[in-house]
mmCIF file of C-alpha atoms in Angstrom:
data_model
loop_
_atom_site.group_PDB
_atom_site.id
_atom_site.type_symbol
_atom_site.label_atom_id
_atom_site.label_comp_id
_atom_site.label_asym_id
_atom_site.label_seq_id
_atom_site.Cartn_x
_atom_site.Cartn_y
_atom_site.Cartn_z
ATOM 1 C CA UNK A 950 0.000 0.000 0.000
ATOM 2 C CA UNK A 951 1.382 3.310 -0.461
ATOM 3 C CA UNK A 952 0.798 6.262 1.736
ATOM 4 C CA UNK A 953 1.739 9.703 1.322
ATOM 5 C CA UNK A 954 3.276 11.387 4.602
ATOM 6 C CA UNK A 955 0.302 13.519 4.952
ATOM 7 C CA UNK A 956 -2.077 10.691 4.500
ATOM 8 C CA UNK A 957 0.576 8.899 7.318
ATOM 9 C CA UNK A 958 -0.050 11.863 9.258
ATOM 10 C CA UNK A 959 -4.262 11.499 9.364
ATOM 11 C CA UNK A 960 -3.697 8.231 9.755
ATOM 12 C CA UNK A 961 -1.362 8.755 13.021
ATOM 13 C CA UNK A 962 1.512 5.799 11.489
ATOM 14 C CA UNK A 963 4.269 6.119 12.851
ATOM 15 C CA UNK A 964 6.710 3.780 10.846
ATOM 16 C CA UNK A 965 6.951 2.513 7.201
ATOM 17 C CA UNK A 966 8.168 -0.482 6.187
ATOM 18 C CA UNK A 967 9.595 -0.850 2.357
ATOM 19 C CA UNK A 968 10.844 -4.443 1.643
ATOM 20 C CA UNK A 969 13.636 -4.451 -0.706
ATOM 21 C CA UNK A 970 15.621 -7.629 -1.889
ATOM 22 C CA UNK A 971 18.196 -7.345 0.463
ATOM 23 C CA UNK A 972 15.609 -6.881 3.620
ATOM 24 C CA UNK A 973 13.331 -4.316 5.376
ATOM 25 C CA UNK A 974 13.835 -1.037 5.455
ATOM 26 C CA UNK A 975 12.948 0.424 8.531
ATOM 27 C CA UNK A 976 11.466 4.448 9.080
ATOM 28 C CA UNK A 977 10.147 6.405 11.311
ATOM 29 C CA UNK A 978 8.100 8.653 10.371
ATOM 30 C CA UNK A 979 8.610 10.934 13.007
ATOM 31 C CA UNK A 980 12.105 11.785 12.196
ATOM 32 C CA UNK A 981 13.359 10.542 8.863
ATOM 33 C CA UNK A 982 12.560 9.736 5.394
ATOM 34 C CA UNK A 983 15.019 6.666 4.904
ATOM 35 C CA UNK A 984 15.951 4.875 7.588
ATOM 36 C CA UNK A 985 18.493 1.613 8.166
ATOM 37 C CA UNK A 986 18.047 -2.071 6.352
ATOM 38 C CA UNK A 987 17.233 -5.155 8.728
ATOM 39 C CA UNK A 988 18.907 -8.033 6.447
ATOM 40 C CA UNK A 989 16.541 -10.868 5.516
ATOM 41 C CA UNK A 990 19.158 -13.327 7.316
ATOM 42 C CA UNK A 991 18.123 -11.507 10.809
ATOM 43 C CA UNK A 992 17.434 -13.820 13.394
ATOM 44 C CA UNK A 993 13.631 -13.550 14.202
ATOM 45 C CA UNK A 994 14.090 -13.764 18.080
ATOM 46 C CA UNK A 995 16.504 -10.515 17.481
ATOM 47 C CA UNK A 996 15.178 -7.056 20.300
ATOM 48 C CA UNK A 997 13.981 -4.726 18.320
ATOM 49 C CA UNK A 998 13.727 -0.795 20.043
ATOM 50 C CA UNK A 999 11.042 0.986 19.453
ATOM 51 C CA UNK A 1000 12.774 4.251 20.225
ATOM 52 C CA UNK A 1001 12.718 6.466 17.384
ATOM 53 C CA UNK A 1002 15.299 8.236 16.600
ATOM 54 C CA UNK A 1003 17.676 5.236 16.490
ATOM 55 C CA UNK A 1004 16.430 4.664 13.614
ATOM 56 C CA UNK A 1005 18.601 6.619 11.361
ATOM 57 C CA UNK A 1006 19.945 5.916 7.829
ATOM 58 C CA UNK A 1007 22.912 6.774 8.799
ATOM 59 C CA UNK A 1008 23.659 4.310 11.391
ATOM 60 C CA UNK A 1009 23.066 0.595 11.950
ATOM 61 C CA UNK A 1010 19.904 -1.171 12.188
ATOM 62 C CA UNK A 1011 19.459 -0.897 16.344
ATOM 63 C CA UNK A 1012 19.442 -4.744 16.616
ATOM 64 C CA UNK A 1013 19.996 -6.846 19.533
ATOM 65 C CA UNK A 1014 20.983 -10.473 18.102
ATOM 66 C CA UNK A 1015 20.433 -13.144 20.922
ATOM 67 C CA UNK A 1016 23.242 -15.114 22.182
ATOM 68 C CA UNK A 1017 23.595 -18.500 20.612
ATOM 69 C CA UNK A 1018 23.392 -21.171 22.673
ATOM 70 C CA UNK A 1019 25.036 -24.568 23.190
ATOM 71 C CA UNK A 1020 23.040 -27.421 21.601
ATOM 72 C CA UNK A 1021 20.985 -29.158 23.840
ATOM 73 C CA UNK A 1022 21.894 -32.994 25.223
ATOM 74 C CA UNK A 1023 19.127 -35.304 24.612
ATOM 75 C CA UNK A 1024 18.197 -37.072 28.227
ATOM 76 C CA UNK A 1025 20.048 -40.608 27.748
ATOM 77 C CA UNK A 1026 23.241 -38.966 26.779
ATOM 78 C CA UNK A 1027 23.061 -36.678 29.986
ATOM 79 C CA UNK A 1028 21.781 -39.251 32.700
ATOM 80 C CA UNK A 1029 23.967 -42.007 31.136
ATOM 81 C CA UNK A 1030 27.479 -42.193 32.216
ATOM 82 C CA UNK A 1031 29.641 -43.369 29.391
ATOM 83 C CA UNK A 1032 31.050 -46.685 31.606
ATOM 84 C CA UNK A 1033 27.773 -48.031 32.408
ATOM 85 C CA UNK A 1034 27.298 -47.703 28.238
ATOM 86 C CA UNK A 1035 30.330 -49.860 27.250
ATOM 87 C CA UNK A 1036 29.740 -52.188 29.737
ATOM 88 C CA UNK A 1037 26.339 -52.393 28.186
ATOM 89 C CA UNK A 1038 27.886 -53.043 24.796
ATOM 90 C CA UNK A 1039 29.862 -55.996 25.877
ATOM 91 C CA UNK A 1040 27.402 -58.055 27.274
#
């Protein structure tokens, strides 16, 4: 859909989003008329801020990427010690 800023204005938006090929542009309305790229390749459970004026073209995409963590141990391989499993095997 396109919007005009004064129709943006009536409307009370306060961000646009244009998707390009390369990701989502981010802007606020209330300050700029460009604003930074979140890539495609963004990890979904990323923070966000909603405070406005970070959003500036001329700066990064104010993205908080969550830790990765360790892959998880299924329950056999954590309750099992590894002796009592050879000694298993042999039998």
């Amino acid at each position: 859909m396109t919007i005009t800023h004064e129709h943006a204005a009536d409307q009370n938006l306060q961000w646009e989003y244009v998707l390009r090929p390369y990701g989502i542009e981010v802007i606020s309305l209330a300050y700029e008329d460009a604003g930074p790229i979140v890539n495609w390749n963004t990890d979904p459970r990323s923070v966000f801020t909603n405070c406005a004026d970070r959003w500036t073209p001329r700066s990064p995409a104010p993205v908080i990427v969550p830790a990765r963590t360790a892959p998880t141990r299924t329950a056999a391989s954590a309750t099992t010690p590894k002796a009592e499993t050879s000694a298993a095997r042999r039998r």
